[in-house]
Amino acid sequence: MTIGQRLLPITLGGAMLLLTMIGKLHAEITYRTLNLSGLPAAGTDPGINYESFSARSLSDAGNAVYVATYQGPGVLPSENDRGVYLSDGVTDTLVARGDDLPPGFVGDVAYDSATMGLFYLSGGGASVVFDTQLTGEGVNVGNNHGVFHGSADATELLALERGWAPGAGHGVVFSDINISATNEAGQSVGSVLLDGVGTNGDNDGAVYSFGSGSTNLIAREGQQVPGAGPGTTFGFLSVGAPQISNTGQVTFVGPHSGGVGIFTHTESNGLQEVVLSGTAAPGAVVGTNFFDVDLFSINNAGATLFRGFTDGPSGQSTGLYLEDEGLHLLVEMGQTAPGTFLNPQFELFEQLAINGAGNVAFNASLMGAAINDSNDEVFYKIVNGSLEIVSRQNDLIPDATDSARFGEISSFYLNDAGQVAFSSELQGENVDDSNDRALFAEVDGHLRVIAREGDLFDVDPDPLAEDLREVAFLTSGFTTAAGSQDGQTSVFNSAGQLLFSLSFTDGSQGLFIAETGASADYNVDGNINGDDFLAWQRGESPNPLSMSDLAAWQASYGNPSGAVAATLVPEPSCILTLLVGTCLLATTRRRNT
């Protein structure tokens, strides 16, 4: 399926102008239907069908993890009506289902269908880490939470409440486990609460890693803080969301008796500080120091992007900072937001992410003349040190036929190709509850609508057939701001594929992948040819030496930068600019090619 443009007849002169003057083309968005409600549910008894879907994560190889609910004989709500699936686009494999017996248990113990929670892909998407509560004989509120690692072949228990907590002392167990990130090797990290011999309110919070055959204590409340003076100890560590890169580096925010800091742990270097409150802030007048740090994002190269709050002779401020072999200020409060009308200034930075190439994405609120609640949010990227605006609240959305405008952005993802995808509320005169949310992604450097509530969407996987349904609700899987290498769940991979689910007005649901065509112009010369293959060989593609980048190059070989092997269509804004004065009407619908 593609987003096709249907153009009504125009004058011959206008057609010639179009053919001779269009020089700006972009790739079409293609869609794949992974699953639909009403189809037989894989791994279940005959007569049980899919009812709904929730998109959770997508690997760079195109493997997806999702949660499905069931309907049919023997299906009991909140007992056995949910399953966790891995999909390679051809085969869907049931990894775990509510009411199944978990590994490592015997008797009447089962997964609690209603609480199957976070899901993280590992091993290139060949396996999934998930957490869930348990029910059954001998299970109570003190031991009913487990973390599991599952694949098409087997599922194993990684950690369990009331299980032994290695490194915390004899008789100390986990009383709560909160996984927050998982890397490609299947290593997970999370914050925990401890209980048992010698534990109290001053030492019961910790950060742990799980997987790869071991469970390791990273940091514990009451422990000496690295880089700080003697007697400076960690405070409560069972809050926040630690991250883990594909190299095994763990990063977390840690309160301590002297303030707060960001810390990193590697197997070779142990626990080290990234930045501490009280540290001098770069790019500021002498005497300006950090007093707080919180949001952060990491990549495989060891870079840490974070939000810092400062105080000094010029007063308090906030900004985005990068620790990458030195501490650098990227953007700060009061700085003019480029590409905006009347030159408003950045006020507060709200979400952030960094990818493997060191590109940054963030959204922020604005302050200044003519700024109000309807236009005070903006979304930017930083590429090669330059600020590039992606969208601003109250700007017209692309491809809009009803004057719809951007509202608030709930979350976004940044992939290794430098593309962003996000979910946004919409606002405007003709926007109501039936069409007020949409998914967007960058395609060939231009923002495009992936799906919108109220639009018609073709769910038929056959390119020669058509089954149009009206979108009632978007369930995109966008839960946070995430980069490509921080271990957090992401439904937007570095091949430019976006996993999402839709609910339709007829009561049906579906799970889909949009192919946004990440560019294979790895040497950035405007062409996709043998030079880009050599760049891939040198490790200069977004995912160095990966098969996904090689496949993207093969599919795009011989095309202009940003194009894919599919049909090319003119960009609507370009057509309108070129054909001023002609009789042209463009309409857009999502349909099969």
XYZ file of C-alpha atoms in Angstrom:
593
model
C 0.000 0.000 0.000
C 1.148 3.590 -0.565
C -0.041 7.072 0.035
C -1.111 7.910 -3.517
C -1.949 11.320 -4.935
C -5.048 11.516 -7.174
C -4.910 14.637 -9.336
C -7.958 15.899 -11.243
C -7.394 16.961 -14.900
C -5.521 20.204 -15.447
C -4.757 22.246 -18.551
C -2.176 21.005 -21.022
C -0.005 23.995 -20.242
C -0.173 23.198 -16.545
C 0.734 19.575 -17.228
C 3.756 20.613 -19.300
C 4.810 22.996 -16.561
C 4.528 20.158 -14.058
C 6.586 17.791 -16.201
C 9.315 20.297 -17.005
C 9.665 22.129 -13.691
C 9.268 19.504 -10.956
C 12.682 18.752 -9.602
C 11.819 17.816 -6.069
C 10.486 14.307 -5.544
C 10.074 12.211 -2.477
C 9.561 8.557 -1.741
C 6.125 7.148 -1.209
C 5.204 5.605 2.111
C 4.390 1.928 1.796
C 2.423 -0.119 4.329
C 2.357 -3.738 5.429
C -0.530 -5.327 7.283
C 0.903 -7.593 9.981
C -2.370 -8.715 11.547
C -6.103 -8.041 11.735
C -8.756 -8.722 14.331
C -11.000 -11.652 13.502
C -8.131 -13.765 12.147
C -7.183 -17.029 13.926
C -4.802 -16.315 16.823
C -1.446 -18.041 16.375
C -0.561 -20.580 19.053
C -4.109 -20.935 20.378
C -6.929 -23.468 19.971
C -9.162 -23.479 16.872
C -11.960 -20.936 17.084
C -9.930 -18.378 19.071
C -9.371 -15.169 17.103
C -7.492 -11.933 17.580
C -9.582 -9.120 19.069
C -7.145 -6.210 19.504
C -3.465 -5.319 19.267
C -0.963 -3.123 21.069
C 2.303 -2.307 19.265
C 5.267 -2.491 21.650
C 8.661 -2.602 19.895
C 10.361 -3.017 16.506
C 13.943 -4.141 15.886
C 16.236 -2.847 13.137
C 15.794 -6.204 11.397
C 12.049 -5.553 11.212
C 11.002 -8.002 13.923
C 8.098 -6.828 16.063
C 6.739 -7.555 19.506
C 3.100 -6.897 20.252
C 0.351 -7.827 22.675
C -2.909 -9.285 21.382
C -6.215 -9.916 23.099
C -8.460 -12.823 22.134
C -12.084 -13.708 21.682
C -13.607 -17.149 21.262
C -14.476 -20.332 23.156
C -12.779 -20.689 26.532
C -11.396 -17.129 26.543
C -11.845 -15.552 29.983
C -11.311 -11.805 30.521
C -8.277 -10.969 32.681
C -7.309 -14.659 32.841
C -6.248 -16.016 29.445
C -7.327 -13.288 27.035
C -3.884 -11.791 26.288
C -0.764 -13.064 24.590
C 2.743 -11.763 23.874
C 3.895 -12.267 20.267
C 7.073 -12.047 18.240
C 6.640 -11.442 14.503
C 9.212 -11.528 11.720
C 6.647 -10.256 9.234
C 5.865 -13.775 8.036
C 5.385 -15.886 11.150
C 3.829 -14.790 14.439
C 5.048 -16.756 17.454
C 3.206 -16.837 20.781
C 5.803 -16.347 23.535
C 3.538 -16.181 26.587
C -0.188 -16.189 27.289
C -2.175 -15.319 30.378
C -2.891 -18.407 32.515
C 0.144 -20.271 31.087
C 2.576 -21.910 33.510
C 5.730 -19.726 33.731
C 9.146 -21.387 33.435
C 10.683 -22.434 36.734
C 7.323 -23.019 38.423
C 5.193 -26.049 39.112
C 1.595 -26.511 40.156
C -1.159 -23.942 39.880
C 0.921 -20.834 39.033
C 0.258 -18.743 35.933
C 0.989 -15.470 34.162
C -1.531 -12.793 35.156
C -3.061 -11.837 31.819
C -4.142 -8.372 32.965
C -0.662 -7.244 34.063
C 1.636 -8.274 31.221
C 3.674 -5.089 31.095
C 6.757 -3.661 29.404
C 8.292 -5.465 26.440
C 11.840 -5.097 25.129
C 13.294 -6.734 22.022
C 16.790 -8.229 22.056
C 18.948 -10.353 19.793
C 17.909 -8.401 16.708
C 14.291 -8.995 17.570
C 14.623 -12.766 18.005
C 13.617 -12.582 21.673
C 11.703 -10.392 24.082
C 12.125 -9.398 27.738
C 8.856 -8.757 29.558
C 7.557 -8.387 33.089
C 4.291 -9.591 34.525
C 2.582 -10.448 37.760
C 1.796 -14.046 38.646
C -1.267 -15.708 40.127
C -2.021 -19.062 41.684
C -1.067 -21.346 44.544
C 1.519 -19.878 46.903
C 1.558 -16.502 45.143
C 0.957 -13.345 47.196
C 1.630 -9.601 46.969
C 5.181 -10.167 48.157
C 6.278 -12.581 45.431
C 3.938 -12.076 42.482
C 6.162 -10.126 40.080
C 8.624 -11.690 37.651
C 10.818 -10.733 34.684
C 11.111 -13.203 31.799
C 13.137 -13.616 28.606
C 11.280 -15.402 25.830
C 11.842 -16.494 22.226
C 10.260 -18.815 19.699
C 12.153 -21.696 21.305
C 11.902 -21.163 25.070
C 11.185 -18.717 27.890
C 13.354 -18.309 30.985
C 12.955 -16.526 34.312
C 15.377 -13.615 34.772
C 14.312 -12.286 38.159
C 11.552 -12.799 40.707
C 10.324 -10.898 43.735
C 11.587 -12.629 46.879
C 14.429 -14.029 44.776
C 18.011 -13.661 46.008
C 19.617 -10.279 45.248
C 23.287 -10.995 44.342
C 25.829 -8.597 45.781
C 23.460 -7.236 48.425
C 24.448 -9.591 51.231
C 23.266 -12.866 52.716
C 19.519 -13.085 53.185
C 18.696 -10.028 51.027
C 16.002 -10.475 48.367
C 14.182 -8.395 45.768
C 10.887 -6.942 46.985
C 10.125 -5.010 43.795
C 11.656 -5.028 40.289
C 11.137 -2.399 37.584
C 12.865 -3.135 34.269
C 13.410 0.033 32.205
C 15.725 -0.942 29.298
C 17.133 -3.963 27.429
C 19.961 -4.086 24.885
C 20.581 -6.254 21.819
C 22.479 -8.834 23.893
C 19.446 -9.404 26.118
C 20.916 -7.540 29.093
C 18.267 -5.638 31.042
C 18.559 -2.913 33.654
C 16.137 -1.585 36.220
C 15.600 -0.131 39.663
C 14.694 -2.440 42.534
C 13.680 -2.470 46.160
C 15.484 -4.789 48.550
C 14.308 -6.575 51.674
C 15.853 -8.912 54.202
C 18.759 -9.083 56.594
C 20.248 -5.655 57.316
C 17.997 -3.683 54.974
C 16.257 -0.494 56.042
C 14.989 2.779 54.602
C 18.560 3.991 54.103
C 19.833 1.145 51.905
C 16.877 -0.612 50.259
C 16.994 1.043 46.814
C 19.341 -0.215 44.098
C 20.055 -0.445 40.373
C 20.595 -3.945 38.921
C 21.348 -5.503 35.564
C 19.867 -8.849 34.528
C 20.563 -11.330 31.752
C 23.488 -12.872 29.853
C 23.656 -15.487 32.572
C 24.147 -13.166 35.530
C 22.433 -10.652 37.802
C 24.635 -7.766 38.931
C 24.396 -4.980 41.487
C 25.278 -1.662 39.818
C 24.692 0.802 42.656
C 22.920 0.792 46.030
C 21.478 3.402 48.333
C 23.997 4.218 51.066
C 27.001 3.439 48.818
C 29.810 5.992 48.410
C 29.217 8.234 45.373
C 32.107 8.161 42.850
C 33.703 11.542 42.169
C 32.247 13.077 45.351
C 33.790 13.784 48.724
C 34.109 11.136 51.456
C 30.815 10.394 53.176
C 28.701 11.408 50.158
C 26.378 8.475 49.627
C 23.594 7.537 47.236
C 20.045 8.320 48.273
C 16.890 6.481 47.217
C 17.714 4.661 43.936
C 14.489 2.778 43.251
C 13.100 5.670 41.199
C 13.906 6.757 37.657
C 14.569 4.704 34.552
C 18.152 3.456 34.073
C 19.292 2.869 30.470
C 21.672 0.323 28.937
C 23.508 0.588 25.618
C 24.406 -2.293 23.315
C 27.940 -2.181 24.729
C 26.575 -2.945 28.209
C 27.034 0.561 29.607
C 24.433 1.322 32.295
C 23.494 4.955 32.974
C 21.165 6.314 35.657
C 20.235 9.411 37.645
C 21.169 9.099 41.299
C 20.207 11.362 44.183
C 22.836 11.561 46.888
C 23.516 13.272 50.169
C 25.219 16.166 48.363
C 22.621 16.682 45.644
C 22.080 14.637 42.484
C 24.134 13.277 39.592
C 24.204 11.115 36.493
C 26.336 7.987 36.719
C 27.558 5.313 34.358
C 28.772 1.764 34.878
C 30.810 -0.450 32.568
C 32.407 -3.811 33.213
C 35.883 -2.409 32.554
C 35.665 0.905 34.420
C 33.106 0.172 37.108
C 30.927 2.992 38.458
C 31.821 6.562 37.429
C 30.166 9.967 37.540
C 29.042 11.740 34.352
C 28.036 14.978 36.047
C 27.348 16.022 39.655
C 25.346 18.895 41.060
C 27.826 21.597 42.031
C 29.866 21.016 38.844
C 30.607 24.164 36.808
C 28.228 24.482 33.865
C 29.910 24.936 30.447
C 28.959 27.914 28.316
C 27.987 30.056 31.322
C 29.577 32.859 33.349
C 32.036 31.905 36.033
C 30.302 30.765 39.199
C 27.385 29.092 37.416
C 26.942 25.502 38.601
C 24.484 22.659 38.118
C 21.997 22.266 40.945
C 19.885 19.542 39.310
C 20.036 17.055 36.415
C 17.302 14.677 35.366
C 16.297 13.588 31.827
C 19.004 11.799 29.829
C 19.673 9.613 26.782
C 22.753 7.568 25.792
C 24.301 5.877 22.759
C 26.785 3.066 22.109
C 29.702 5.506 21.820
C 29.282 6.428 25.487
C 27.792 9.885 24.893
C 25.234 11.117 27.431
C 22.680 13.804 26.565
C 20.948 15.339 29.592
C 18.861 18.225 30.878
C 20.589 20.343 33.465
C 19.441 23.142 35.751
C 21.927 25.821 36.733
C 22.282 28.678 39.205
C 24.814 31.487 39.224
C 25.429 35.231 39.025
C 22.941 35.548 36.128
C 20.225 33.628 37.955
C 18.727 30.208 37.344
C 18.487 28.611 33.915
C 18.134 25.257 32.171
C 19.568 23.694 29.037
C 20.520 20.547 27.171
C 24.079 19.316 27.670
C 26.206 16.595 26.106
C 28.937 14.656 27.851
C 31.089 13.208 25.064
C 34.772 13.314 25.976
C 34.016 16.640 27.587
C 30.960 18.552 28.761
C 29.223 20.767 26.177
C 26.209 23.097 26.190
C 23.916 22.427 23.193
C 20.970 24.775 23.731
C 19.684 26.804 26.685
C 16.735 28.727 28.039
C 16.478 32.232 26.582
C 18.140 31.252 23.296
C 16.186 32.260 20.181
C 14.329 29.347 18.590
C 15.388 29.461 14.914
C 12.814 29.051 12.165
C 9.958 30.473 14.231
C 7.875 33.610 13.737
C 8.645 36.694 15.913
C 11.792 35.027 17.345
C 10.483 33.471 20.577
C 12.970 31.941 23.018
C 13.334 28.453 24.459
C 11.896 28.172 27.963
C 11.805 24.559 29.207
C 13.124 21.417 27.540
C 10.661 18.572 28.003
C 11.817 15.386 26.187
C 15.116 14.432 24.585
C 16.928 11.659 22.696
C 20.302 10.990 21.046
C 21.098 8.463 18.301
C 24.225 6.547 17.325
C 25.479 9.323 15.061
C 25.230 11.870 17.876
C 22.177 13.610 16.416
C 19.749 14.976 19.009
C 15.981 15.484 19.080
C 14.004 17.373 21.703
C 10.781 19.237 22.296
C 10.508 22.404 24.326
C 8.161 25.143 25.417
C 8.596 28.707 24.160
C 8.343 32.150 25.721
C 8.149 35.595 24.183
C 5.874 37.878 22.198
C 2.571 36.391 21.003
C 3.246 33.073 22.784
C 0.246 31.390 24.404
C -1.067 27.927 25.237
C -1.989 27.254 21.605
C 1.479 27.772 20.086
C 4.081 27.375 22.820
C 5.427 23.882 22.014
C 8.151 23.226 19.441
C 10.055 20.142 18.237
C 13.689 20.326 17.049
C 16.626 18.241 15.912
C 20.309 19.071 16.287
C 22.258 17.691 13.308
C 25.994 18.332 12.994
C 25.648 21.093 15.579
C 22.827 22.933 13.768
C 19.301 23.413 15.123
C 16.600 22.253 12.684
C 12.918 22.797 13.427
C 10.703 19.734 12.877
C 7.299 21.079 13.890
C 5.637 23.731 16.007
C 2.293 23.735 17.746
C -0.359 25.553 15.689
C 1.565 25.153 12.404
C -0.376 23.449 9.603
C 0.252 19.721 9.425
C 1.556 18.324 6.104
C -0.981 17.075 3.547
C -3.869 18.651 5.486
C -7.105 19.326 3.601
C -9.007 20.726 6.597
C -6.532 23.294 8.004
C -5.561 20.936 10.851
C -2.648 22.144 12.943
C -0.140 20.512 15.264
C -1.142 20.277 18.909
C 0.949 18.825 21.728
C 3.449 16.053 20.960
C 3.058 13.209 23.433
C 6.311 11.351 22.644
C 8.787 10.707 19.837
C 11.502 8.390 18.554
C 14.814 9.197 16.859
C 16.432 6.477 14.734
C 20.034 6.007 13.613
C 19.221 7.356 10.154
C 18.363 10.683 11.814
C 14.632 10.369 11.155
C 12.052 11.219 13.803
C 8.564 9.805 14.243
C 6.007 11.077 16.714
C 2.393 11.112 17.780
C 0.663 14.472 18.045
C -2.644 15.880 19.075
C -4.236 18.113 16.453
C -6.053 21.414 16.800
C -7.904 23.777 14.497
C -11.284 25.000 13.384
C -12.309 21.738 11.703
C -10.736 19.388 14.234
C -12.883 17.463 16.703
C -12.768 14.229 18.717
C -13.066 12.147 15.552
C -9.884 13.437 13.853
C -7.701 15.059 16.500
C -4.663 12.738 16.587
C -2.136 11.638 13.966
C 1.172 9.829 13.511
C 3.999 11.579 11.677
C 7.422 10.555 10.391
C 10.168 12.115 8.341
C 10.453 10.773 4.811
C 13.353 12.009 2.694
C 13.763 14.969 5.041
C 10.103 15.975 4.896
C 7.458 15.424 7.547
C 4.587 13.203 6.407
C 1.328 11.935 7.886
C 1.486 8.181 8.522
C -2.073 7.758 9.799
C -4.768 10.022 11.204
C -7.992 9.505 13.078
C -10.953 10.043 10.740
C -9.001 9.049 7.590
C -9.693 6.017 5.425
C -7.018 3.316 5.657
C -6.641 0.273 3.410
C -6.148 -2.843 5.562
C -6.065 -5.386 2.721
C -2.534 -6.843 2.400
C -3.208 -7.689 -1.264
C -1.877 -4.813 -3.422
C -4.497 -5.605 -6.060
C -7.418 -5.416 -3.633
C -8.833 -2.755 -1.356
C -10.527 -2.759 2.043
C -10.946 0.830 3.244
C -11.852 1.414 6.893
C -12.207 4.666 8.825
C -9.647 5.159 11.602
C -11.316 5.720 14.962
C -8.323 5.587 17.284
C -4.523 5.439 17.052
C -2.664 3.094 19.393
C 0.825 3.880 18.210
C 3.091 2.365 20.858
C 4.629 5.804 21.519
C 5.229 5.828 25.252
C 8.347 7.936 25.747
C 11.092 9.845 23.982
C 13.795 7.377 22.964
C 16.930 7.245 20.892
C 18.158 4.254 18.954
C 20.751 2.846 21.353
C 19.488 3.538 24.886
C 17.718 0.205 25.399
C 14.258 1.691 25.651
C 11.324 0.362 23.675
C 10.910 1.918 20.240
C 8.423 1.277 17.443
C 10.541 3.228 14.903
C 13.659 1.435 13.710
C 16.776 2.605 11.880
C 15.503 1.210 8.566
C 12.697 3.777 8.761
C 9.975 1.261 9.613
C 7.203 2.370 11.988
C 5.064 -0.162 13.880
C 1.578 0.991 14.914
C -1.921 -0.300 15.542
C -5.261 1.224 14.548
C -8.832 0.849 15.752
C -11.564 1.402 13.162
C -15.114 2.700 13.373
C -16.511 -0.739 12.465
C -15.002 -2.175 15.684
C -12.076 -3.943 13.998
C -8.387 -3.413 14.743
C -5.146 -3.970 12.885
C -1.374 -4.003 13.287
C 0.709 -2.337 10.567
C 4.222 -1.315 9.539
C 4.834 1.872 7.553
C 7.980 1.867 5.413
C 9.256 5.439 5.398
C 12.354 4.725 3.300
C 15.380 5.714 5.373
C 17.998 7.005 2.941
C 20.818 4.693 1.855
C 22.912 7.668 0.706
C 25.584 6.811 3.242
C 28.216 9.211 1.874
C 25.624 12.013 1.480
C 26.477 12.915 -2.128
C 22.904 12.962 -3.442
C 23.095 9.547 -5.166
C 22.765 5.937 -4.074
C 25.435 3.941 -5.875
C 28.550 1.855 -5.377
C 30.198 4.595 -3.323
C 27.534 4.068 -0.658
C 28.327 0.345 -0.590
C 31.960 1.245 0.078
C 30.785 3.588 2.839
C 28.786 0.674 4.292
C 31.918 -1.500 4.176
C 33.814 1.210 6.069
C 31.137 1.201 8.797
C 29.769 4.635 7.865
C 26.083 3.673 7.631
C 23.641 4.348 10.516
C 24.053 0.768 11.802
C 27.678 -0.019 10.949
C 28.116 -3.216 8.904
C 24.517 -4.273 9.591
C 22.488 -6.415 7.207
C 19.562 -3.988 7.545
C 21.675 -1.116 6.147
C 23.000 -3.366 3.375
C 19.426 -4.346 2.468
C 18.395 -0.667 2.422
C 21.259 0.093 0.016
C 20.348 -2.828 -2.259
C 16.698 -1.756 -2.405
C 17.604 1.866 -3.232
C 20.568 1.338 -5.582
C 20.489 3.683 -8.567
C 17.882 6.022 -7.091
C 18.308 9.640 -5.993
C 19.052 10.157 -2.311
C 15.958 9.463 -0.225
C 14.164 7.526 -2.960
C 13.220 3.864 -2.722
C 12.575 1.254 -5.357
C 8.850 1.984 -5.223
C 7.042 4.578 -7.325
C 7.919 8.234 -6.778
C 5.261 10.921 -6.445
C 5.581 14.721 -6.457
C 5.564 16.417 -3.102
C 2.187 18.182 -2.740
C 3.677 21.474 -1.549
C 5.991 21.535 -4.566
C 3.097 20.931 -6.960
C 1.053 23.745 -5.456
C 3.961 26.157 -5.693
C 4.702 25.292 -9.311
C 1.113 25.367 -10.558
C -0.106 28.674 -9.163
C -2.644 29.999 -11.615
C -3.604 26.560 -13.021
C -6.695 24.532 -12.203
C -5.296 21.832 -9.911
C -7.004 19.942 -7.127
C -5.118 17.345 -5.110
C -6.802 14.796 -2.895
C -5.073 12.235 -0.714
C -6.138 8.823 0.484
C -4.319 5.811 1.819
C -4.713 2.916 -0.573
C -2.981 0.014 -2.321
C -0.686 0.598 -5.252
